Coordinates of C-alpha atoms in Angstrom, one line a residue:
Chain A
M1 CA -36.6 7.1 23.3
K2 CA -39.7 6.6 27.0
V3 CA -37.9 7.7 29.9
L4 CA -39.9 6.8 33.2
V5 CA -38.7 8.1 36.7
P6 CA -40.0 6.8 39.7
I7 CA -39.6 9.6 42.8
K8 CA -40.4 9.4 46.0
R9 CA -41.7 12.9 48.4
V10 CA -39.1 12.6 51.5
I11 CA -38.8 16.0 54.5
D12 CA -37.3 18.5 53.3
Y13 CA -34.0 17.3 53.6
N14 CA -33.7 21.1 55.9
V15 CA -35.3 19.8 57.9
K16 CA -34.3 18.0 61.2
V17 CA -35.9 14.8 62.3
R18 CA -38.0 14.4 65.7
V19 CA -38.5 11.5 67.1
K20 CA -42.6 10.5 68.4
A21 CA -42.3 10.3 71.9
D22 CA -43.9 6.5 72.2
N23 CA -40.7 5.7 69.9
S24 CA -43.6 4.6 67.4
N25 CA -42.1 6.9 64.2
V26 CA -40.8 9.3 62.9
D27 CA -43.2 12.9 64.3
L28 CA -44.1 14.1 60.3
A29 CA -46.6 16.1 61.5
N30 CA -46.6 20.0 60.3
T31 CA -43.2 19.0 57.9
K32 CA -42.4 20.5 55.4
M33 CA -41.6 18.1 52.0
A34 CA -40.5 17.9 49.4
I35 CA -39.3 15.3 46.0
N36 CA -36.9 13.6 47.6
P37 CA -33.0 15.2 46.1
F38 CA -31.6 12.2 44.2
C39 CA -35.6 11.7 42.7
E40 CA -34.3 15.3 42.0
I41 CA -31.2 14.7 40.2
A42 CA -32.9 11.8 38.7
V43 CA -36.2 14.3 36.8
E44 CA -32.7 16.6 35.9
E45 CA -31.5 13.6 33.8
A46 CA -34.5 12.8 32.0
V47 CA -34.6 16.4 31.5
R48 CA -31.3 16.5 29.7
L49 CA -32.2 14.0 28.1
K50 CA -34.7 15.3 26.1
E51 CA -32.8 18.7 26.0
A52 CA -30.3 16.6 23.9
G53 CA -33.0 14.9 22.0
T54 CA -32.7 11.4 22.8
A55 CA -35.4 11.1 25.4
T56 CA -38.4 11.8 24.0
E57 CA -41.2 11.1 26.6
I58 CA -40.7 12.0 30.5
I59 CA -43.1 10.0 32.6
A60 CA -42.8 10.4 35.9
I61 CA -44.5 8.1 38.7
S62 CA -45.1 8.2 42.5
I63 CA -46.5 5.9 45.1
G64 CA -48.6 7.4 47.6
D65 CA -51.6 9.1 49.6
K66 CA -52.7 12.6 47.4
S67 CA -49.6 14.4 48.9
C68 CA -47.3 12.9 46.5
Q69 CA -49.3 15.1 43.5
E70 CA -47.2 17.5 45.0
Q71 CA -44.3 16.6 44.0
L72 CA -45.7 14.5 40.4
R73 CA -46.4 18.5 39.9
T74 CA -42.7 19.5 40.3
A75 CA -41.6 16.9 38.3
L76 CA -44.1 18.3 35.7
A77 CA -43.0 21.3 36.3
L78 CA -38.5 20.7 35.9
G79 CA -39.7 19.1 32.1
A80 CA -41.5 15.7 32.5
D81 CA -44.5 15.6 30.1
R82 CA -47.1 13.4 32.6
A83 CA -47.6 12.0 36.0
I84 CA -48.8 9.0 37.1
Q85 CA -50.2 8.2 41.2
I86 CA -50.2 4.7 42.6
E87 CA -52.8 5.7 45.4
T88 CA -51.9 3.9 48.7
D89 CA -52.1 5.2 52.4
E90 CA -49.7 2.6 53.4
S91 CA -46.1 3.1 53.7
L92 CA -45.5 0.0 51.4
D93 CA -41.7 -1.9 51.0
A94 CA -39.5 -1.5 48.9
L95 CA -40.0 -4.7 47.5
N96 CA -43.5 -3.9 47.3
I97 CA -43.2 -1.0 45.4
A98 CA -40.8 -2.0 42.9
K99 CA -43.5 -4.9 42.2
L100 CA -45.8 -1.5 41.0
L101 CA -43.1 -0.1 39.2
Q102 CA -43.0 -3.0 37.2
K103 CA -46.6 -3.1 36.1
I104 CA -46.4 0.4 34.7
V105 CA -42.8 -0.7 33.2
E106 CA -45.0 -3.3 31.1
E107 CA -47.1 -1.2 30.4
E108 CA -45.5 1.9 29.4
Q109 CA -42.2 -0.2 27.6
P110 CA -39.8 2.6 28.1
Q111 CA -36.2 2.1 27.3
L112 CA -35.1 4.0 30.9
V113 CA -35.9 4.0 34.1
I114 CA -33.6 6.6 36.3
L115 CA -34.8 6.4 40.0
G116 CA -32.6 8.1 43.2
K117 CA -30.1 6.1 44.5
Q118 CA -31.6 6.2 48.1
S119 CA -34.4 8.4 49.8
I120 CA -33.1 10.2 52.8
D121 CA -36.2 9.2 54.7
S122 CA -36.1 5.2 54.7
D123 CA -32.0 5.4 53.2
N124 CA -32.6 2.1 51.9
N125 CA -30.9 2.4 48.6
Q126 CA -32.9 -1.0 47.2
T127 CA -36.0 0.1 45.2
G128 CA -33.6 0.9 41.5
Q129 CA -32.1 -2.9 41.4
M130 CA -34.9 -4.5 42.6
L131 CA -36.4 -2.9 39.4
A132 CA -34.3 -3.8 37.5
A133 CA -34.2 -7.6 39.0
L134 CA -38.3 -8.1 38.3
T135 CA -37.9 -6.4 35.1
G136 CA -34.6 -8.9 34.0
M137 CA -33.3 -5.1 32.8
P138 CA -28.9 -4.4 33.9
Q139 CA -29.0 -1.5 36.1
G140 CA -26.2 1.2 36.4
T141 CA -26.4 1.9 40.5
F142 CA -24.9 5.4 42.0
A143 CA -24.1 7.2 38.8
S144 CA -22.2 10.1 38.2
E145 CA -22.2 10.1 33.7
V146 CA -24.3 8.9 31.9
K147 CA -24.5 8.5 28.2
V148 CA -27.1 6.7 26.0
D149 CA -25.0 4.9 22.7
G150 CA -27.2 3.3 20.5
D151 CA -28.9 0.0 21.8
K152 CA -26.2 0.7 25.0
V153 CA -26.0 2.8 27.5
N154 CA -22.8 3.9 29.6
V155 CA -22.8 4.5 33.3
T156 CA -20.2 6.1 35.2
R157 CA -20.7 4.9 38.8
E158 CA -19.4 6.3 41.9
V159 CA -17.5 3.1 43.4
D160 CA -15.5 3.2 46.5
G161 CA -11.4 4.2 45.4
G162 CA -13.1 6.0 42.6
L163 CA -14.9 5.4 39.4
Q164 CA -16.2 2.4 37.8
T165 CA -18.1 2.6 33.9
V166 CA -20.3 -0.1 32.5
A167 CA -22.4 -0.2 29.5
L168 CA -26.0 -2.0 29.7
N169 CA -28.4 -2.8 27.0
L170 CA -31.0 -1.4 26.6
P171 CA -33.7 -1.3 28.3
A172 CA -32.0 -0.4 31.4
I173 CA -32.1 1.2 34.7
V174 CA -30.3 4.0 36.4
T175 CA -29.9 5.3 40.4
T176 CA -28.3 9.0 40.6
D177 CA -26.0 9.4 43.0
L178 CA -24.9 13.4 43.5
R179 CA -22.5 14.3 41.4
L180 CA -24.7 13.7 38.5
N181 CA -26.1 16.8 37.1
E182 CA -27.1 20.5 39.9
P183 CA -31.0 20.4 39.2
R184 CA -32.5 23.1 37.9
Y185 CA -34.8 25.4 39.4
A186 CA -38.3 24.9 37.7
S187 CA -39.6 29.1 36.0
L188 CA -43.3 30.0 37.2
P189 CA -44.0 30.4 33.8
N190 CA -43.7 26.6 33.4
I191 CA -44.6 25.8 37.0
M192 CA -48.4 27.5 35.8
K193 CA -47.7 25.0 33.1
A194 CA -47.3 21.6 35.3
K195 CA -51.0 22.4 35.9
R196 CA -52.2 21.6 32.8
K197 CA -50.2 18.7 31.7
P198 CA -51.3 15.5 32.8
L199 CA -51.8 13.1 35.9
V200 CA -53.3 10.1 35.7
V201 CA -54.5 8.1 39.4
K202 CA -54.3 4.5 39.8
P203 CA -55.4 3.0 42.7
A204 CA -52.5 0.3 43.8
A205 CA -55.2 -2.6 44.9
D206 CA -55.9 -2.4 40.9
F207 CA -53.1 -4.1 39.9
G208 CA -53.6 -7.6 42.1
I209 CA -50.4 -7.5 43.7
D210 CA -50.2 -9.1 47.0
L211 CA -48.6 -5.9 48.8
S212 CA -48.6 -7.1 52.7
A213 CA -45.8 -5.6 54.6
R214 CA -42.5 -7.7 54.6
T215 CA -40.7 -5.7 57.7
K216 CA -41.9 -5.1 60.7
L217 CA -41.3 -1.3 62.2
L218 CA -40.4 -2.0 66.2
K219 CA -39.8 1.2 67.3
V220 CA -37.7 4.2 66.2
T221 CA -35.4 6.1 68.9
P222 CA -32.5 8.7 68.7
P223 CA -29.5 8.3 67.7
A224 CA -26.6 7.9 71.4
E225 CA -26.0 11.7 72.2
R226 CA -22.4 12.2 72.0
Q227 CA -21.4 14.3 75.0
A228 CA -19.2 17.5 74.2
G229 CA -15.6 17.4 75.1
I230 CA -13.2 19.6 76.3
I231 CA -11.1 22.7 74.3
V232 CA -8.0 23.0 74.6
E233 CA -6.0 25.9 74.9
S234 CA -3.3 24.8 72.9
I235 CA -1.5 22.3 70.7
D236 CA 1.1 20.8 72.8
E237 CA -2.4 20.2 75.7
L238 CA -3.8 18.3 72.6
V239 CA -1.4 15.9 71.7
E240 CA -0.9 15.5 75.9
K241 CA -4.1 14.6 75.9
L242 CA -4.3 12.1 72.9
K243 CA -1.4 10.7 74.1
N244 CA -2.0 10.1 78.0
E245 CA -5.7 11.1 78.5
A246 CA -7.0 8.9 75.0
K247 CA -4.7 6.9 74.7
V248 CA -5.3 6.9 70.3
I249 CA -1.4 8.2 69.4
S250 CA 1.8 6.9 70.4
Chain B
M1 CA -29.0 -22.0 60.9
S2 CA -26.4 -21.3 58.3
I3 CA -25.2 -18.1 57.1
L4 CA -24.1 -16.4 53.5
V5 CA -21.6 -14.0 53.8
I6 CA -20.3 -12.8 50.3
A7 CA -16.9 -11.6 51.1
E8 CA -15.6 -7.7 50.1
H9 CA -12.8 -7.7 48.0
D10 CA -10.9 -6.4 44.5
N11 CA -9.2 -9.5 43.3
S12 CA -6.2 -9.2 44.8
A13 CA -7.0 -8.0 49.0
L14 CA -9.8 -9.3 51.5
K15 CA -10.8 -6.2 52.5
A16 CA -10.9 -5.4 56.2
E17 CA -14.6 -4.6 56.5
T18 CA -15.7 -8.3 55.6
L19 CA -14.6 -9.6 59.4
K20 CA -16.5 -7.2 61.2
T21 CA -19.8 -8.1 58.5
V22 CA -18.2 -11.8 59.3
A23 CA -19.1 -10.3 63.5
A24 CA -22.4 -9.1 62.5
A25 CA -22.9 -13.0 61.0
Q26 CA -21.6 -14.7 64.1
K27 CA -24.3 -12.6 66.7
I28 CA -27.3 -13.9 64.7
G29 CA -26.3 -17.6 65.5
G30 CA -25.4 -19.7 62.6
D31 CA -23.4 -22.1 60.6
I32 CA -21.1 -19.1 58.4
T33 CA -20.0 -19.7 54.6
L34 CA -18.3 -17.0 53.2
L35 CA -18.8 -16.7 49.1
V36 CA -15.5 -15.4 46.9
V37 CA -16.7 -14.1 43.7
G38 CA -14.4 -13.0 41.7
F39 CA -11.4 -13.4 39.4
N40 CA -8.3 -14.6 39.8
C41 CA -8.7 -14.0 43.6
Q42 CA -6.9 -16.9 44.7
N43 CA -5.1 -15.1 47.5
V44 CA -8.4 -13.3 48.6
V45 CA -9.7 -17.1 48.9
D46 CA -7.1 -18.4 50.7
A47 CA -7.4 -15.2 53.2
A48 CA -11.5 -16.3 53.5
A49 CA -10.0 -19.1 55.1
K50 CA -8.4 -17.6 57.5
V51 CA -11.2 -15.9 59.0
N52 CA -12.7 -16.8 62.3
G53 CA -15.9 -18.8 62.8
V54 CA -15.9 -18.9 58.6
S55 CA -16.9 -22.7 58.6
K56 CA -16.5 -22.9 54.3
V57 CA -15.2 -20.8 51.7
L58 CA -17.3 -21.1 48.5
A59 CA -14.4 -19.7 45.7
A60 CA -16.4 -18.9 42.5
D61 CA -12.9 -17.4 40.2
N62 CA -14.4 -17.0 36.7
A63 CA -14.2 -14.5 34.6
V64 CA -17.3 -13.8 33.5
Y65 CA -17.3 -12.3 38.0
E66 CA -13.9 -10.2 37.5
H67 CA -15.8 -6.8 38.4
Q68 CA -18.6 -8.1 40.3
L69 CA -20.7 -7.1 37.9
A70 CA -24.0 -6.9 40.1
E71 CA -26.6 -8.9 36.9
N72 CA -23.4 -11.8 37.6
I73 CA -23.7 -12.0 40.8
S74 CA -27.0 -11.5 41.6
L75 CA -28.0 -15.1 39.9
L76 CA -25.0 -16.5 41.3
V77 CA -26.0 -16.0 45.2
T78 CA -29.3 -16.5 43.9
E79 CA -28.8 -19.8 43.6
L80 CA -26.7 -20.8 46.1
A81 CA -29.6 -19.1 48.3
S82 CA -31.8 -22.0 49.1
D83 CA -29.2 -23.4 51.2
Y84 CA -29.0 -20.5 53.9
E85 CA -31.7 -18.1 56.0
H86 CA -29.4 -15.3 55.7
I87 CA -27.4 -13.8 53.1
L88 CA -24.8 -11.1 54.2
A89 CA -23.0 -8.6 52.7
T90 CA -20.8 -5.8 53.0
A91 CA -22.9 -1.9 53.2
L92 CA -20.1 -0.5 50.5
T93 CA -21.0 0.1 47.1
T94 CA -20.8 -3.4 45.3
G95 CA -22.7 -5.1 48.1
K96 CA -25.5 -1.8 47.5
N97 CA -25.1 -3.2 44.6
F98 CA -26.1 -6.2 44.1
M99 CA -28.0 -7.1 47.1
P100 CA -31.0 -5.6 46.2
R101 CA -31.1 -7.7 43.2
V102 CA -30.3 -10.9 45.2
A103 CA -33.8 -9.9 47.3
A104 CA -35.9 -9.5 44.8
L105 CA -34.9 -12.2 42.4
L106 CA -35.6 -14.1 46.1
D107 CA -39.1 -12.2 47.0
V108 CA -37.6 -11.0 50.4
A109 CA -37.3 -7.8 51.5
Q110 CA -33.4 -6.6 51.8
I111 CA -33.2 -5.3 55.5
S112 CA -29.7 -2.4 55.2
D113 CA -27.2 -1.2 56.7
I114 CA -27.6 -3.1 59.7
I115 CA -25.7 -0.9 62.8
D116 CA -26.8 -4.3 65.4
V117 CA -28.2 -7.3 65.7
E118 CA -30.8 -8.0 68.3
S119 CA -33.1 -11.8 66.9
S120 CA -33.0 -13.8 64.3
D121 CA -34.4 -11.6 62.2
T122 CA -35.3 -8.5 64.3
F123 CA -32.3 -6.1 63.3
V124 CA -30.9 -2.3 64.6
R125 CA -30.8 0.4 61.4
P126 CA -30.2 4.1 61.3
I127 CA -32.7 6.7 59.4
Y128 CA -32.7 9.7 58.6
A129 CA -29.5 9.7 58.0
G130 CA -29.0 8.5 61.5
N131 CA -31.1 11.4 63.4
A132 CA -32.8 7.9 64.2
I133 CA -32.5 4.8 64.6
A134 CA -35.1 2.3 63.3
T135 CA -35.6 -1.8 65.1
V136 CA -36.9 -3.8 62.4
Q137 CA -38.3 -7.3 62.3
S138 CA -37.8 -8.9 59.6
L139 CA -41.2 -10.9 58.3
D140 CA -39.3 -12.6 55.3
S141 CA -38.3 -16.7 55.8
K142 CA -35.6 -15.5 54.1
K143 CA -33.2 -12.9 55.4
V144 CA -31.4 -10.7 53.0
I145 CA -29.4 -8.0 54.4
T146 CA -26.1 -5.4 53.7
V147 CA -23.9 -5.0 57.4
R148 CA -22.7 -1.4 58.1
T149 CA -19.2 -2.6 59.5
T150 CA -18.9 0.3 62.2
G151 CA -21.5 -1.5 63.8
F152 CA -20.0 -4.5 64.5
D153 CA -15.7 -5.2 65.9
S154 CA -13.8 -7.4 63.5
V155 CA -13.0 -11.1 64.0
A156 CA -9.7 -12.5 65.0
T157 CA -7.9 -14.4 61.0
D158 CA -6.8 -17.8 62.6
G159 CA -9.3 -19.5 61.3
N160 CA -8.8 -22.5 58.8
A161 CA -12.1 -23.3 56.5
E162 CA -12.9 -26.0 54.6
V163 CA -12.6 -24.7 51.1
V164 CA -15.0 -25.9 48.5
T165 CA -14.5 -24.5 44.9
L166 CA -17.6 -24.5 42.1
G167 CA -18.2 -25.1 39.4
T168 CA -20.9 -23.1 38.3
V169 CA -21.0 -19.6 36.1
T170 CA -24.0 -17.7 35.9
D171 CA -23.3 -14.7 33.1
A172 CA -26.4 -12.9 32.5
G173 CA -24.9 -11.2 29.6
I174 CA -27.1 -8.1 29.7
S175 CA -24.0 -6.0 30.5
S176 CA -20.4 -5.3 30.5
H177 CA -17.0 -3.7 31.6
V178 CA -15.8 -0.6 30.0
S179 CA -12.9 1.1 32.5
D180 CA -12.3 1.9 35.9
E181 CA -10.6 4.8 37.4
L182 CA -9.2 4.4 40.9
T183 CA -7.6 6.5 43.0
V184 CA -4.4 5.6 43.6
S185 CA -3.1 5.8 47.3
E186 CA -0.5 5.2 49.4
R187 CA -2.4 5.4 52.2
P188 CA -4.9 3.1 54.3
D189 CA -8.4 3.0 53.1
L190 CA -10.9 5.4 54.9
G191 CA -13.3 2.8 56.0
A192 CA -10.2 0.2 57.3
A193 CA -8.2 3.1 59.2
S194 CA -7.6 3.4 62.5
V195 CA -7.2 7.1 61.7
V196 CA -9.1 9.3 59.6
I197 CA -7.6 13.4 58.9
S198 CA -10.6 15.0 57.1
G199 CA -10.8 19.1 55.5
G200 CA -13.4 20.7 55.3
R201 CA -14.7 24.0 53.6
G202 CA -12.3 25.8 55.8
M203 CA -9.3 23.9 54.1
Q204 CA -9.9 27.0 51.1
N205 CA -9.0 24.9 48.7
G206 CA -7.5 21.2 47.0
D207 CA -4.0 22.1 47.2
N208 CA -4.4 23.0 51.0
F209 CA -5.3 19.2 51.5
K210 CA -1.5 19.3 51.2
L211 CA -1.4 20.2 54.6
L212 CA -3.3 17.0 55.4
D213 CA -0.7 15.1 54.5
G214 CA 2.1 15.4 56.7
I215 CA 0.2 14.2 59.7
A216 CA -1.3 11.5 58.0
D217 CA 1.8 9.9 57.6
K218 CA 3.1 10.6 61.4
L219 CA 0.0 9.2 62.4
G220 CA -0.2 6.1 59.2
A221 CA -4.1 8.2 59.3
A222 CA -6.4 7.9 55.7
I223 CA -7.6 11.9 54.7
G224 CA -11.1 12.1 53.5
A225 CA -13.3 15.8 53.3
S226 CA -16.3 16.5 54.3
R227 CA -19.4 17.0 51.4
A228 CA -18.9 20.8 51.2
A229 CA -15.4 20.2 50.1
V230 CA -16.2 17.6 47.3
D231 CA -19.1 20.0 45.8
A232 CA -16.4 22.8 46.0
G233 CA -14.4 21.1 43.7
F234 CA -11.3 21.2 46.1
V235 CA -11.1 16.6 46.3
P236 CA -13.1 13.8 44.6
N237 CA -15.8 12.4 45.8
D238 CA -14.4 9.2 46.9
M239 CA -13.3 11.0 50.1
Q240 CA -16.0 12.6 51.5
V241 CA -16.7 11.8 54.8
G242 CA -21.2 11.6 55.9
Q243 CA -23.8 10.0 54.8
T244 CA -23.9 10.6 51.6
G245 CA -20.3 9.6 51.1
K246 CA -18.7 7.5 53.7
I247 CA -19.1 6.2 56.8
V248 CA -16.3 6.0 59.7
A249 CA -15.5 4.9 63.1
P250 CA -12.0 4.4 63.4
D251 CA -10.0 5.2 67.0
L252 CA -8.9 8.9 66.1
Y253 CA -10.6 11.3 63.5
I254 CA -9.4 14.9 63.3
A255 CA -11.8 17.5 61.3
V256 CA -10.4 20.3 60.1
G257 CA -11.9 22.9 59.0
I258 CA -15.5 21.5 59.3
S259 CA -18.3 23.4 61.0
G260 CA -20.4 19.5 61.0
A261 CA -23.3 19.6 58.7
I262 CA -25.8 16.9 60.2
Q263 CA -25.2 14.9 56.8
H264 CA -20.9 15.1 58.3
L265 CA -21.9 13.8 61.7
A266 CA -23.8 10.8 60.5
G267 CA -21.0 9.7 58.6
M268 CA -18.2 9.7 62.1
K269 CA -20.3 10.7 65.1
D270 CA -18.9 6.9 65.9
S271 CA -15.6 7.4 65.8
K272 CA -14.1 6.6 69.6
V273 CA -12.0 9.7 69.7
I274 CA -12.8 13.0 68.0
V275 CA -10.5 16.5 67.9
A276 CA -12.0 19.6 65.9
I277 CA -9.6 21.8 65.2
N278 CA -12.6 25.3 64.1
K279 CA -11.7 29.1 64.1
D280 CA -15.4 29.2 64.7
P281 CA -16.1 27.9 68.4
E282 CA -19.6 28.5 67.3
A283 CA -19.3 25.5 65.3
P284 CA -21.5 22.2 65.6
I285 CA -18.3 20.2 65.3
F286 CA -17.4 21.4 68.8
Q287 CA -20.7 19.4 70.1
V288 CA -19.4 16.2 69.8
A289 CA -15.9 16.7 69.4
D290 CA -13.6 15.0 72.9
Y291 CA -11.1 17.6 72.5
G292 CA -11.5 20.9 70.2
I293 CA -8.9 23.6 69.4
V294 CA -10.4 27.5 68.7
A295 CA -7.6 27.9 66.3
D296 CA -6.9 29.5 62.3
L297 CA -6.3 26.0 60.5
F298 CA -3.6 26.9 58.6
D299 CA -1.2 28.2 62.6
A300 CA -2.7 24.6 64.3
L301 CA -1.5 21.9 60.9
P302 CA 1.9 22.5 60.5
E303 CA 1.9 23.3 64.7
L304 CA 0.3 20.1 65.2
E305 CA 2.2 18.2 62.6
S306 CA 5.5 19.8 64.2
K307 CA 4.9 17.9 67.7
L308 CA 3.5 14.3 66.1

């Protein structure tokens, strides 16, 4: 079974993002970038399916400029077999990303597509569901467990109030939540090996899709800062303040 | 303009978050229809008819919608979509699951997790885990939107809307429900509670979370946790407050043994009053707390419980 894993290059999750002075966007110049954490979990899950003998081939794919090849090499070092970069300098809406991925799904015919549930930059949580809609596949979003069983996959989902398990006909789309697995670190020999694994570059313009923007970013501002309050000396003082000053308890 | 809002519910009760999503719809402005998709959900339909600002309730009550599978709901919403310029759902796990599917079927973008409405096509939403706030304009003729409820105040529930039963049944037939494993709790939902008390890594283990019970009982509070406490295995993930868990904005939020990582702050910093109990005076949580107390939580919690 072939598994397709779309991944995204984003700001490293340890780095605090700054808003540009002109409020046009966030400032990513000279910022440490990494594979989106949820995407890394997606790669790990695919690798585990291959180690279990369920998956036969893992294809990592990313959409962006040349710099995203770095994250594709990371995916190859973690265990993906080959990589595809769809090259574009534009920052595309999730819908257009899903349309490009749909073309690759048509070409490659994977049985399973595993994506991160959301990227930690735009926080949209859309691409997997949109790809599922466009390909007519069922979706198991926010997965904490994935079990392939014949021509179906059982996906346990993290939902409000607990867990829900659904059975999906294959081919299917899975999006990962945090507890699905703990990604491994790439070993040095595997990082060296990844440099020789195939990576194909396809210009986005070659797919014949209208990729014009559906949204316009008007401005980006820093969040309102909360003022630090006071340190109280005792529980008595705390209870008194909550009752009489803040009036949130009676 | 006409707006379709999809109700958030569990087949037995209308979730309070729906009242906030309707408030977002009112801010956009237009004739509001509330859609209830479920099974044996007459109570929800009755409650939906009372939501202020709603002129019509559409009820789709059928076994194929019992578990609100995205594949089936999205087909129904897409079929209804031609009558509406805006389609809104609450940004909880159900809405987050099916709404992008609706958007793609309609060939439009989705604007996720809005916290404010600037105009009928321009919305405000947090990005980068709430470390930046984006103002985004939709260029599509139809707007598909999920609403982060912490940005809006609930509408009242003394309305009387007309109820229309839908005969349409949309079954994609590609997915099925296997089982639910829901956490049973006597306490209010995290998302709806007016008081939330959360524990962090400082709680040391899952058993110590019992120290929060008595205070929660006295305040009618929901109990939450930081991601560190969830990752350490103290408590289940559905208790997690933060960017990757639940986003809450209660009247009172009490953070116990929580250092205040960015990702946790993103989930609770819109609370009206924040109290922090931590033994480390340098903990970042004190920078957002209205009232902080530097104390060992194992001393402070029993004392707080006895004095409430």
